[in-house]
Amino acid sequence: MNAADEQLLEDLLAGKHRALARTISKIENRSPGYRDLVSELYAHTGDADVIGITGSPGAGKSTLVDKLAEAYRERGETVGVVAIDPSSPFTGGAVLGDRIRMASTVGDMDVFVRSMSARGTLGGLSTATADAVKAMDAFGKDKIVIETVGAGQNEIDIVRTADSVAVLVPPGSGDSVQTLKAGILEIADVFVVNKADRPGADRTVQELREMIELGEGAGFGGGAGHHGADAMGTDADADATDVDGASGGWTPPIVETVATEGDGVETFIDALADHRTYLEKSGTLAERTRQRYAEEIRTLLREDVHAVLEDELERAGGVDALAEAVRRGETDPYEIADGALDPVEACLDELEYESLELPSE
Amino acid sequence: MTSEQEQRSIRCLVAKVGLDGHDRGAHVIARAFRDAGFEVIYSGLHKAPDEIVQATVQEDVDVLGISILSGAHNTLVPKIVDGLEEYDALEDTMVLVGGVIPDEDKEQLKDEGVAAVFGPGTSIEETIEFVRENAPER
């Protein structure tokens, strides 16, 4: 790490807001040296509760996050908020409008709100989100709230980053067939029926309740609410432990809120606290944390290998020339991919290096 | 690892400050900046200078564009600039002012740390070009 980054790290740990802001920018921009910086941050993390809020566009996520932050502040806890909005697929530009809704805590620098563009990522978060959360954790925030992009049915990256996930379901989100579908409703640790003063709220609560009960009674691996290993999508074997294991003990509660009025926010906070207690007592927290780090290691490696191969492609004259060769029928994509990978595999075989060791105790 | 590819994107805060309910211009600018590939945070209406300072510091924007049509720029802009200085954010944030600013006030605003003042009739392209060329190097 160079001297400037060391100073930045020192300032961040000392609680300078500007240093935190700049660190997150470096992470977002992947500025030179950001990896060393994040690597240093790890030693100072692990104390914050990370809460994810997701739901459809206009469900009231930002407003609820605002009230949540206010309530935590009243309890004397410091709060970090990462709010993600989509970026344009055409220009890469974005209008980040979550901050407008977060007016309750204005003037209080102990609520650190950071708006992020998804920068082309489709899972509801940006690639920099997890590392930005690390930065806020190291900074000393007690609670970190992540607000995802307005989500449809399949934006479930949030389970890989948050300890507890709340899914907002506004009244009138479709009939009971919608609740049968896989995806976002499976990842909720807490359901929030926001805008509960609207007509149809009772029915939505009822349908969610039926869905949860269906999942519990079935007994064939139907984790209706909790996000176990299957949601992480990495290890199929873990499926079995998910059913009888500790994570089977949590039934997601349904909380009704009217975020604009602040109604139900206390109940929501209690539900999140209950879930936190459950995570700690059942050992699920350790399990989740482990899965999260496994995912992070894989993502990093994937990106690094990808970058190496991109360089390789450039050396071979760029992907366009190769694509043109395929178009002319001279070769095919599989052959090219094999050709690019062969030397890498050969290297790995020859090296037999053992740098991938567990750190000794 | 050598292959770190920088993915920088210009971040802007479009701010409405004080008792001024006209946000049409701010919306147009926000949209145009988005289409130019910038990341735009819009503050919303009727913000206090402190709120703008807080947002600028936390969001670490490259450009703060303040839209003022109320005539109170000589009071509000210095408050924001002072606030930015307090958090060491002034030196690498470019402050722009847009709106109806009389010519005789422009120089004073620039002395206080505003990089440029865009009055009525400024083309969108001109503003975008200015931001592209002058966004602070970090």
Short mmCIF file of C-alpha atoms in Angstrom, two decimals:
data_model
loop_
_atom_site.label_atom_id
_atom_site.label_comp_id
_atom_site.label_asym_id
_atom_site.label_seq_id
_atom_site.Cartn_x
_atom_site.Cartn_y
_atom_site.Cartn_z
CA MET A 1 0.00 0.00 0.00
CA ASN A 2 1.30 3.45 -0.80
CA ALA A 3 1.48 6.26 1.70
CA ALA A 4 -1.72 7.94 0.51
CA ASP A 5 -3.74 4.77 0.99
CA GLU A 6 -2.22 4.19 4.40
CA GLN A 7 -3.24 7.69 5.40
CA LEU A 8 -6.72 7.01 4.03
CA LEU A 9 -7.01 3.81 6.07
CA GLU A 10 -5.83 5.59 9.18
CA ASP A 11 -8.32 8.42 8.68
CA LEU A 12 -11.13 5.96 8.07
CA LEU A 13 -10.39 4.04 11.23
CA ALA A 14 -10.18 7.35 13.09
CA GLY A 15 -13.74 8.10 12.01
CA LYS A 16 -13.28 10.74 9.31
CA HIS A 17 -16.35 10.80 7.10
CA ARG A 18 -14.46 12.05 4.10
CA ALA A 19 -12.04 9.12 4.32
CA LEU A 20 -14.92 6.64 4.36
CA ALA A 21 -16.50 8.37 1.37
CA ARG A 22 -13.23 8.32 -0.55
CA THR A 23 -12.56 4.67 0.30
CA ILE A 24 -15.95 3.68 -1.09
CA SER A 25 -15.21 5.67 -4.25
CA LYS A 26 -11.93 3.83 -4.67
CA ILE A 27 -13.74 0.54 -4.27
CA GLU A 28 -16.41 1.53 -6.78
CA ASN A 29 -13.89 2.77 -9.32
CA ARG A 30 -11.52 -0.13 -8.71
CA SER A 31 -8.79 2.44 -8.44
CA PRO A 32 -5.24 1.15 -8.33
CA GLY A 33 -4.52 -0.19 -4.87
CA TYR A 34 -8.11 -0.68 -3.79
CA ARG A 35 -7.60 -4.38 -3.22
CA ASP A 36 -4.84 -3.85 -0.69
CA LEU A 37 -7.02 -1.30 1.03
CA VAL A 38 -10.01 -3.66 1.32
CA SER A 39 -7.68 -6.42 2.39
CA GLU A 40 -6.51 -4.23 5.28
CA LEU A 41 -10.10 -3.40 6.20
CA TYR A 42 -10.98 -7.02 6.91
CA ALA A 43 -9.13 -7.04 10.21
CA HIS A 44 -11.48 -4.36 11.51
CA THR A 45 -14.78 -5.84 10.41
CA GLY A 46 -17.32 -8.20 11.89
CA ASP A 47 -19.05 -6.00 14.44
CA ALA A 48 -21.90 -4.62 12.38
CA ASP A 49 -25.33 -6.13 11.77
CA VAL A 50 -25.96 -6.10 8.04
CA ILE A 51 -29.60 -5.79 7.04
CA GLY A 52 -30.83 -6.09 3.47
CA ILE A 53 -34.02 -4.48 2.25
CA THR A 54 -35.45 -5.55 -1.08
CA GLY A 55 -38.75 -5.38 -2.92
CA SER A 56 -40.36 -4.10 -6.10
CA PRO A 57 -39.85 -0.52 -7.36
CA GLY A 58 -42.05 1.88 -5.43
CA ALA A 59 -42.70 -0.63 -2.62
CA GLY A 60 -41.37 1.91 -0.13
CA LYS A 61 -37.86 0.60 0.47
CA SER A 62 -36.15 3.98 0.75
CA THR A 63 -38.82 5.41 3.01
CA LEU A 64 -38.66 2.37 5.26
CA VAL A 65 -34.86 2.52 5.37
CA ASP A 66 -35.14 6.17 6.38
CA LYS A 67 -37.45 5.37 9.27
CA LEU A 68 -35.32 2.40 10.24
CA ALA A 69 -32.23 4.59 10.40
CA GLU A 70 -34.09 7.13 12.48
CA ALA A 71 -35.26 4.49 14.96
CA TYR A 72 -31.77 3.03 15.31
CA ARG A 73 -30.36 6.50 15.91
CA GLU A 74 -32.91 7.07 18.67
CA ARG A 75 -31.52 3.94 20.29
CA GLY A 76 -28.06 5.45 20.09
CA GLU A 77 -26.69 3.24 17.34
CA THR A 78 -24.76 4.50 14.35
CA VAL A 79 -26.06 3.62 10.90
CA GLY A 80 -24.62 3.18 7.44
CA VAL A 81 -26.88 2.96 4.42
CA VAL A 82 -25.93 1.73 0.96
CA ALA A 83 -28.73 2.42 -1.53
CA ILE A 84 -28.42 0.99 -5.02
CA ASP A 85 -30.26 2.16 -8.12
CA PRO A 86 -30.03 0.79 -11.64
CA SER A 87 -27.63 2.10 -14.26
CA SER A 88 -28.49 2.69 -17.88
CA PRO A 89 -27.67 -0.29 -20.12
CA PHE A 90 -26.93 2.16 -22.92
CA THR A 91 -24.85 4.98 -21.45
CA GLY A 92 -23.87 3.59 -18.05
CA GLY A 93 -25.36 6.71 -16.51
CA ALA A 94 -27.77 6.65 -13.59
CA VAL A 95 -30.09 8.81 -11.57
CA LEU A 96 -29.76 7.85 -7.93
CA GLY A 97 -32.95 8.93 -6.22
CA ASP A 98 -33.03 6.99 -2.95
CA ARG A 99 -31.44 9.75 -0.97
CA ILE A 100 -34.40 12.09 -1.48
CA ARG A 101 -36.56 9.81 0.67
CA MET A 102 -34.04 9.78 3.47
CA ALA A 103 -34.74 13.07 5.10
CA SER A 104 -35.51 12.05 8.67
CA THR A 105 -31.88 11.84 9.65
CA VAL A 106 -30.57 14.82 7.74
CA GLY A 107 -27.96 16.81 9.58
CA ASP A 108 -26.89 13.74 11.53
CA MET A 109 -23.51 12.68 10.18
CA ASP A 110 -23.73 9.44 12.14
CA VAL A 111 -26.08 8.22 9.47
CA PHE A 112 -23.85 7.71 6.47
CA VAL A 113 -25.91 7.35 3.30
CA ARG A 114 -24.17 6.30 0.13
CA SER A 115 -25.98 6.03 -3.20
CA MET A 116 -24.57 3.55 -5.67
CA SER A 117 -25.27 2.74 -9.25
CA ALA A 118 -25.54 -0.97 -10.09
CA ARG A 119 -22.95 -0.33 -12.83
CA GLY A 120 -24.39 -2.98 -15.07
CA THR A 121 -24.72 -5.76 -12.49
CA LEU A 122 -28.09 -7.49 -12.66
CA GLY A 123 -28.54 -9.17 -9.28
CA GLY A 124 -29.86 -6.10 -7.46
CA LEU A 125 -26.50 -5.01 -6.00
CA SER A 126 -23.32 -3.68 -7.55
CA THR A 127 -20.06 -5.60 -7.41
CA ALA A 128 -18.70 -2.97 -5.04
CA THR A 129 -21.52 -3.30 -2.52
CA ALA A 130 -20.01 -6.02 -0.36
CA ASP A 131 -16.72 -4.15 -0.08
CA ALA A 132 -18.47 -0.86 0.65
CA VAL A 133 -20.24 -2.62 3.51
CA LYS A 134 -16.83 -3.79 4.75
CA ALA A 135 -15.63 -0.19 4.73
CA MET A 136 -18.63 0.97 6.78
CA ASP A 137 -18.17 -1.93 9.17
CA ALA A 138 -14.52 -1.04 9.70
CA PHE A 139 -15.50 2.59 10.15
CA GLY A 140 -17.51 1.42 13.17
CA LYS A 141 -21.13 1.54 12.08
CA ASP A 142 -23.39 -0.58 14.33
CA LYS A 143 -26.08 -1.22 11.75
CA ILE A 144 -25.59 -1.29 8.01
CA VAL A 145 -28.66 -1.26 5.82
CA ILE A 146 -28.44 -2.21 2.15
CA GLU A 147 -31.27 -1.16 -0.09
CA THR A 148 -31.30 -3.07 -3.37
CA VAL A 149 -32.35 -1.97 -6.80
CA GLY A 150 -36.12 -2.21 -7.15
CA ALA A 151 -36.34 -5.96 -7.52
CA GLY A 152 -38.53 -8.19 -9.62
CA GLN A 153 -38.58 -11.90 -9.02
CA ASN A 154 -35.00 -12.92 -9.30
CA GLU A 155 -32.73 -10.23 -7.87
CA ILE A 156 -31.44 -12.22 -4.95
CA ASP A 157 -27.78 -11.23 -4.63
CA ILE A 158 -28.65 -9.56 -1.35
CA VAL A 159 -28.60 -12.93 0.47
CA ARG A 160 -24.89 -13.11 -0.23
CA THR A 161 -24.21 -9.84 1.50
CA ALA A 162 -26.73 -9.31 4.32
CA ASP A 163 -27.20 -11.20 7.58
CA SER A 164 -30.93 -10.58 7.61
CA VAL A 165 -33.05 -9.93 4.55
CA ALA A 166 -36.40 -8.15 4.62
CA VAL A 167 -38.58 -8.44 1.53
CA LEU A 168 -41.17 -5.72 1.04
CA VAL A 169 -44.42 -6.87 -0.49
CA PRO A 170 -46.89 -4.08 -1.18
CA PRO A 171 -50.62 -4.89 -1.21
CA GLY A 172 -51.93 -6.06 -4.55
CA SER A 173 -48.76 -7.86 -5.65
CA GLY A 174 -50.70 -10.59 -7.41
CA ASP A 175 -52.55 -13.70 -6.34
CA SER A 176 -51.43 -16.80 -4.48
CA VAL A 177 -49.77 -18.26 -7.56
CA GLN A 178 -47.20 -15.49 -7.34
CA THR A 179 -46.31 -16.66 -3.84
CA LEU A 180 -45.73 -20.18 -5.16
CA LYS A 181 -42.99 -19.02 -7.47
CA ALA A 182 -39.34 -19.42 -6.73
CA GLY A 183 -37.04 -16.48 -6.29
CA ILE A 184 -37.29 -13.39 -4.18
CA LEU A 185 -39.95 -14.65 -1.77
CA GLU A 186 -37.67 -17.52 -0.79
CA ILE A 187 -34.95 -15.26 0.55
CA ALA A 188 -36.96 -13.36 3.14
CA ASP A 189 -36.06 -13.60 6.81
CA VAL A 190 -38.75 -11.05 7.50
CA PHE A 191 -41.68 -10.12 5.30
CA VAL A 192 -42.84 -6.53 5.36
CA VAL A 193 -46.23 -5.66 3.98
CA ASN A 194 -45.69 -1.95 3.51
CA LYS A 195 -48.47 0.52 2.71
CA ALA A 196 -50.58 -1.58 5.09
CA ASP A 197 -53.24 1.12 5.15
CA ARG A 198 -54.04 0.40 1.51
CA PRO A 199 -56.93 -1.86 0.48
CA GLY A 200 -55.86 -5.45 -0.06
CA ALA A 201 -53.17 -5.46 2.63
CA ASP A 202 -55.01 -8.10 4.69
CA ARG A 203 -55.22 -10.37 1.70
CA THR A 204 -51.53 -9.99 0.95
CA VAL A 205 -50.68 -10.87 4.57
CA GLN A 206 -52.99 -13.88 4.36
CA GLU A 207 -51.41 -15.12 1.15
CA LEU A 208 -47.91 -14.77 2.52
CA ARG A 209 -48.95 -16.63 5.67
CA GLU A 210 -50.36 -19.48 3.62
CA MET A 211 -47.18 -19.62 1.61
CA ILE A 212 -45.04 -19.84 4.72
CA GLU A 213 -47.23 -22.55 6.25
CA LEU A 214 -47.16 -24.53 3.04
CA GLY A 215 -43.39 -24.51 3.12
CA GLU A 216 -43.23 -25.60 6.75
CA GLY A 217 -45.73 -28.47 6.55
CA ALA A 218 -44.42 -29.93 3.36
CA GLY A 219 -41.21 -31.36 4.74
CA PHE A 220 -39.60 -31.95 1.39
CA GLY A 221 -36.94 -29.36 1.49
CA GLY A 222 -39.32 -26.52 0.95
CA GLY A 223 -37.53 -23.82 2.83
CA ALA A 224 -40.26 -21.28 2.27
CA GLY A 225 -38.62 -18.39 3.90
CA HIS A 226 -35.08 -18.84 5.03
CA HIS A 227 -32.17 -18.61 2.71
CA GLY A 228 -30.12 -21.69 3.19
CA ALA A 229 -27.38 -23.17 1.13
CA ASP A 230 -29.61 -23.68 -1.88
CA ALA A 231 -30.18 -19.99 -2.21
CA MET A 232 -26.46 -19.48 -2.34
CA GLY A 233 -26.44 -21.71 -5.37
CA THR A 234 -23.01 -23.11 -4.76
CA ASP A 235 -23.27 -26.42 -2.99
CA ALA A 236 -26.04 -28.84 -3.78
CA ASP A 237 -24.98 -31.24 -1.02
CA ALA A 238 -25.80 -28.71 1.63
CA ASP A 239 -29.43 -29.03 0.69
CA ALA A 240 -30.02 -31.93 3.05
CA THR A 241 -28.65 -30.18 6.11
CA ASP A 242 -30.87 -27.29 5.25
CA VAL A 243 -33.99 -29.29 6.02
CA ASP A 244 -33.16 -30.88 9.36
CA GLY A 245 -30.39 -28.50 10.29
CA ALA A 246 -30.48 -25.47 12.46
CA SER A 247 -31.73 -23.14 9.77
CA GLY A 248 -35.05 -24.98 9.72
CA GLY A 249 -35.94 -23.33 13.01
CA TRP A 250 -36.78 -19.89 11.68
CA THR A 251 -40.20 -18.96 10.42
CA PRO A 252 -40.20 -15.56 8.76
CA PRO A 253 -42.59 -13.23 10.51
CA ILE A 254 -44.86 -10.88 8.57
CA VAL A 255 -44.75 -7.27 9.69
CA GLU A 256 -47.22 -4.65 8.55
CA THR A 257 -45.89 -1.13 8.16
CA VAL A 258 -46.87 2.27 6.88
CA ALA A 259 -43.40 3.64 6.28
CA THR A 260 -44.49 7.18 5.46
CA GLU A 261 -46.07 7.46 8.92
CA GLY A 262 -43.48 5.34 10.70
CA ASP A 263 -46.14 2.83 11.77
CA GLY A 264 -44.89 -0.65 12.50
CA VAL A 265 -41.21 0.29 12.36
CA GLU A 266 -40.63 -0.70 16.00
CA THR A 267 -42.20 -4.11 15.33
CA PHE A 268 -39.99 -4.45 12.28
CA ILE A 269 -36.89 -3.67 14.32
CA ASP A 270 -37.90 -6.26 16.91
CA ALA A 271 -38.36 -8.84 14.18
CA LEU A 272 -34.88 -8.08 12.83
CA ALA A 273 -33.44 -8.32 16.34
CA ASP A 274 -35.18 -11.70 16.86
CA HIS A 275 -33.69 -12.95 13.64
CA ARG A 276 -30.26 -11.78 14.71
CA THR A 277 -30.62 -13.63 18.01
CA TYR A 278 -31.73 -16.74 16.15
CA LEU A 279 -28.74 -16.49 13.80
CA GLU A 280 -26.33 -16.29 16.68
CA LYS A 281 -27.90 -19.01 18.85
CA SER A 282 -28.45 -21.55 16.10
CA GLY A 283 -25.00 -21.21 14.63
CA THR A 284 -26.51 -20.16 11.33
CA LEU A 285 -24.58 -16.92 11.42
CA ALA A 286 -21.25 -18.74 11.25
CA GLU A 287 -22.60 -20.90 8.46
CA ARG A 288 -23.79 -17.91 6.49
CA THR A 289 -20.61 -15.98 7.03
CA ARG A 290 -18.62 -18.94 5.80
CA GLN A 291 -20.73 -19.24 2.68
CA ARG A 292 -20.40 -15.55 2.06
CA TYR A 293 -16.62 -15.65 2.22
CA ALA A 294 -16.57 -18.73 -0.01
CA GLU A 295 -18.59 -16.76 -2.51
CA GLU A 296 -16.26 -13.77 -2.21
CA ILE A 297 -13.19 -15.90 -2.83
CA ARG A 298 -14.81 -17.45 -5.87
CA THR A 299 -15.90 -14.08 -7.24
CA LEU A 300 -12.44 -12.58 -6.80
CA LEU A 301 -10.79 -15.51 -8.50
CA ARG A 302 -13.30 -15.46 -11.31
CA GLU A 303 -12.69 -11.77 -11.92
CA ASP A 304 -8.91 -12.16 -11.75
CA VAL A 305 -8.81 -15.11 -14.11
CA HIS A 306 -11.19 -13.26 -16.38
CA ALA A 307 -8.88 -10.26 -16.44
CA VAL A 308 -5.84 -12.44 -17.19
CA LEU A 309 -7.66 -14.06 -20.08
CA GLU A 310 -8.83 -10.68 -21.37
CA ASP A 311 -5.18 -9.65 -21.56
CA GLU A 312 -4.43 -12.89 -23.36
CA LEU A 313 -7.20 -12.16 -25.86
CA GLU A 314 -5.79 -8.70 -26.47
CA ARG A 315 -2.41 -10.21 -27.20
CA ALA A 316 -4.03 -12.57 -29.70
CA GLY A 317 -5.31 -9.58 -31.63
CA GLY A 318 -8.52 -8.88 -29.76
CA VAL A 319 -11.77 -10.78 -29.49
CA ASP A 320 -13.18 -9.12 -32.61
CA ALA A 321 -10.64 -10.73 -34.92
CA LEU A 322 -11.32 -14.13 -33.37
CA ALA A 323 -15.06 -13.61 -33.67
CA GLU A 324 -14.59 -12.72 -37.32
CA ALA A 325 -12.70 -15.99 -37.84
CA VAL A 326 -15.65 -17.86 -36.36
CA ARG A 327 -18.01 -15.96 -38.63
CA ARG A 328 -16.01 -17.00 -41.67
CA GLY A 329 -16.30 -20.58 -40.52
CA GLU A 330 -12.55 -21.04 -39.95
CA THR A 331 -12.89 -22.07 -36.34
CA ASP A 332 -15.44 -22.17 -33.53
CA PRO A 333 -15.74 -20.58 -30.09
CA TYR A 334 -14.96 -23.80 -28.22
CA GLU A 335 -11.70 -24.27 -30.04
CA ILE A 336 -10.64 -20.72 -29.29
CA ALA A 337 -11.56 -21.03 -25.61
CA ASP A 338 -9.60 -24.28 -25.32
CA GLY A 339 -6.66 -22.69 -27.06
CA ALA A 340 -6.64 -19.76 -24.65
CA LEU A 341 -6.98 -21.98 -21.59
CA ASP A 342 -4.47 -24.69 -22.48
CA PRO A 343 -1.35 -22.73 -21.51
CA VAL A 344 -2.97 -21.72 -18.22
CA GLU A 345 -3.79 -25.30 -17.34
CA ALA A 346 -0.33 -26.45 -18.40
CA CYS A 347 1.20 -23.83 -16.12
CA LEU A 348 -0.86 -24.90 -13.15
CA ASP A 349 0.06 -28.56 -13.67
CA GLU A 350 3.75 -27.81 -13.93
CA LEU A 351 3.96 -25.48 -11.00
CA GLU A 352 2.56 -27.75 -8.28
CA TYR A 353 2.86 -24.72 -6.12
CA GLU A 354 1.40 -24.69 -2.70
CA SER A 355 0.61 -21.08 -2.12
CA LEU A 356 -3.02 -22.01 -1.46
CA GLU A 357 -2.49 -23.20 2.07
CA LEU A 358 -4.58 -22.60 5.10
CA PRO A 359 -2.99 -20.06 7.36
CA SER A 360 -1.34 -21.98 10.20
CA GLU A 361 -2.82 -21.53 13.63
CA MET B 1 -2.65 -9.01 -9.43
CA THR B 2 -1.77 -6.63 -12.20
CA SER B 3 -5.01 -6.63 -14.11
CA GLU B 4 -6.93 -4.06 -12.16
CA GLN B 5 -9.15 -2.30 -14.58
CA GLU B 6 -10.26 1.04 -13.40
CA GLN B 7 -13.95 1.72 -13.86
CA ARG B 8 -14.31 5.34 -13.13
CA SER B 9 -17.53 7.18 -13.64
CA ILE B 10 -18.25 10.85 -13.03
CA ARG B 11 -20.55 11.36 -10.05
CA CYS B 12 -22.65 14.50 -9.73
CA LEU B 13 -25.00 15.87 -7.13
CA VAL B 14 -27.72 18.08 -8.57
CA ALA B 15 -28.91 20.20 -5.68
CA LYS B 16 -31.84 22.48 -5.06
CA VAL B 17 -31.30 24.68 -2.07
CA GLY B 18 -33.43 27.13 -0.14
CA LEU B 19 -36.95 28.35 -0.73
CA ASP B 20 -37.13 27.74 -4.44
CA GLY B 21 -39.72 25.38 -5.82
CA HIS B 22 -38.66 25.36 -9.45
CA ASP B 23 -37.03 22.05 -10.25
CA ARG B 24 -37.72 21.70 -13.94
CA GLY B 25 -34.20 22.80 -14.83
CA ALA B 26 -32.67 20.47 -12.26
CA HIS B 27 -34.65 17.55 -13.67
CA VAL B 28 -33.56 18.35 -17.22
CA ILE B 29 -29.92 18.54 -16.15
CA ALA B 30 -30.19 15.31 -14.12
CA ARG B 31 -31.61 13.49 -17.10
CA ALA B 32 -29.06 14.95 -19.52
CA PHE B 33 -26.18 14.01 -17.20
CA ARG B 34 -27.56 10.49 -16.92
CA ASP B 35 -27.68 10.21 -20.69
CA ALA B 36 -24.10 11.47 -20.84
CA GLY B 37 -23.10 8.47 -18.71
CA PHE B 38 -22.71 10.27 -15.38
CA GLU B 39 -24.08 9.01 -12.10
CA VAL B 40 -26.45 11.65 -10.84
CA ILE B 41 -27.78 12.05 -7.35
CA TYR B 42 -30.69 14.43 -7.09
CA SER B 43 -31.16 16.16 -3.76
CA GLY B 44 -34.86 16.97 -4.00
CA LEU B 45 -36.40 20.36 -3.32
CA HIS B 46 -36.01 22.84 -0.44
CA LYS B 47 -32.75 21.53 1.01
CA ALA B 48 -30.76 23.41 3.61
CA PRO B 49 -27.07 24.14 2.86
CA ASP B 50 -26.07 21.67 5.60
CA GLU B 51 -27.97 18.88 3.90
CA ILE B 52 -26.21 19.58 0.62
CA VAL B 53 -22.85 19.56 2.38
CA GLN B 54 -23.65 16.25 4.06
CA ALA B 55 -24.72 14.66 0.79
CA THR B 56 -21.67 15.98 -1.08
CA VAL B 57 -19.27 14.65 1.56
CA GLN B 58 -20.87 11.23 1.93
CA GLU B 59 -21.49 10.63 -1.73
CA ASP B 60 -18.00 11.84 -2.65
CA VAL B 61 -19.24 13.41 -5.85
CA ASP B 62 -16.87 14.92 -8.40
CA VAL B 63 -19.29 17.68 -9.26
CA LEU B 64 -21.81 19.59 -7.17
CA GLY B 65 -24.29 21.46 -9.34
CA ILE B 66 -26.42 23.92 -7.42
CA SER B 67 -29.56 25.19 -9.09
CA ILE B 68 -30.82 28.48 -7.69
CA LEU B 69 -33.63 30.55 -9.13
CA SER B 70 -34.60 32.40 -5.99
CA GLY B 71 -31.95 35.12 -5.97
CA ALA B 72 -30.51 33.95 -2.67
CA HIS B 73 -27.26 32.65 -4.17
CA ASN B 74 -25.06 35.15 -2.34
CA THR B 75 -26.28 33.77 0.97
CA LEU B 76 -26.65 30.08 0.21
CA VAL B 77 -23.60 29.29 -1.93
CA PRO B 78 -21.02 30.58 0.58
CA LYS B 79 -22.66 28.49 3.30
CA ILE B 80 -22.26 25.36 1.20
CA VAL B 81 -18.69 26.21 0.22
CA ASP B 82 -17.73 26.80 3.85
CA GLY B 83 -19.32 23.51 4.85
CA LEU B 84 -17.36 21.64 2.20
CA GLU B 85 -14.17 23.22 3.43
CA GLU B 86 -14.93 22.05 6.95
CA TYR B 87 -14.95 18.42 5.78
CA ASP B 88 -11.89 18.81 3.48
CA ALA B 89 -14.14 18.26 0.49
CA LEU B 90 -13.80 21.59 -1.32
CA GLU B 91 -10.47 21.07 -3.02
CA ASP B 92 -11.53 18.07 -5.06
CA THR B 93 -15.18 18.81 -5.63
CA MET B 94 -16.06 21.06 -8.54
CA VAL B 95 -18.88 23.41 -7.62
CA LEU B 96 -21.14 24.70 -10.40
CA VAL B 97 -24.04 27.09 -10.10
CA GLY B 98 -26.95 27.25 -12.51
CA GLY B 99 -29.92 29.58 -12.60
CA VAL B 100 -30.62 33.26 -12.82
CA ILE B 101 -27.44 34.86 -11.50
CA PRO B 102 -26.85 38.54 -12.32
CA ASP B 103 -23.53 39.20 -14.08
CA GLU B 104 -22.25 41.35 -11.25
CA ASP B 105 -22.57 38.41 -8.84
CA LYS B 106 -20.77 35.87 -11.00
CA GLU B 107 -17.26 37.04 -10.21
CA GLN B 108 -17.95 37.04 -6.52
CA LEU B 109 -19.24 33.47 -6.65
CA LYS B 110 -16.15 32.43 -8.55
CA ASP B 111 -13.93 34.07 -5.95
CA GLU B 112 -15.66 32.02 -3.32
CA GLY B 113 -14.78 28.78 -5.06
CA VAL B 114 -17.43 28.22 -7.73
CA ALA B 115 -15.86 26.84 -10.92
CA ALA B 116 -18.49 28.12 -13.34
CA VAL B 117 -21.88 29.79 -13.47
CA PHE B 118 -24.36 28.72 -16.11
CA GLY B 119 -27.13 31.19 -16.81
CA PRO B 120 -30.32 30.92 -18.84
CA GLY B 121 -29.73 29.89 -22.44
CA THR B 122 -26.68 27.73 -21.72
CA SER B 123 -26.84 24.64 -23.90
CA ILE B 124 -26.89 21.25 -22.23
CA GLU B 125 -23.98 20.11 -24.38
CA GLU B 126 -21.87 23.00 -23.17
CA THR B 127 -22.49 22.05 -19.54
CA ILE B 128 -21.72 18.38 -20.14
CA GLU B 129 -18.57 19.22 -22.04
CA PHE B 130 -17.44 21.49 -19.21
CA VAL B 131 -17.97 18.74 -16.66
CA ARG B 132 -16.12 16.17 -18.77
CA GLU B 133 -13.14 18.43 -19.22
CA ASN B 134 -12.94 19.87 -15.76
CA ALA B 135 -14.04 17.11 -13.40
CA PRO B 136 -11.31 16.94 -10.78
CA GLU B 137 -8.56 14.37 -11.20
CA ARG B 138 -8.25 12.20 -8.16
#
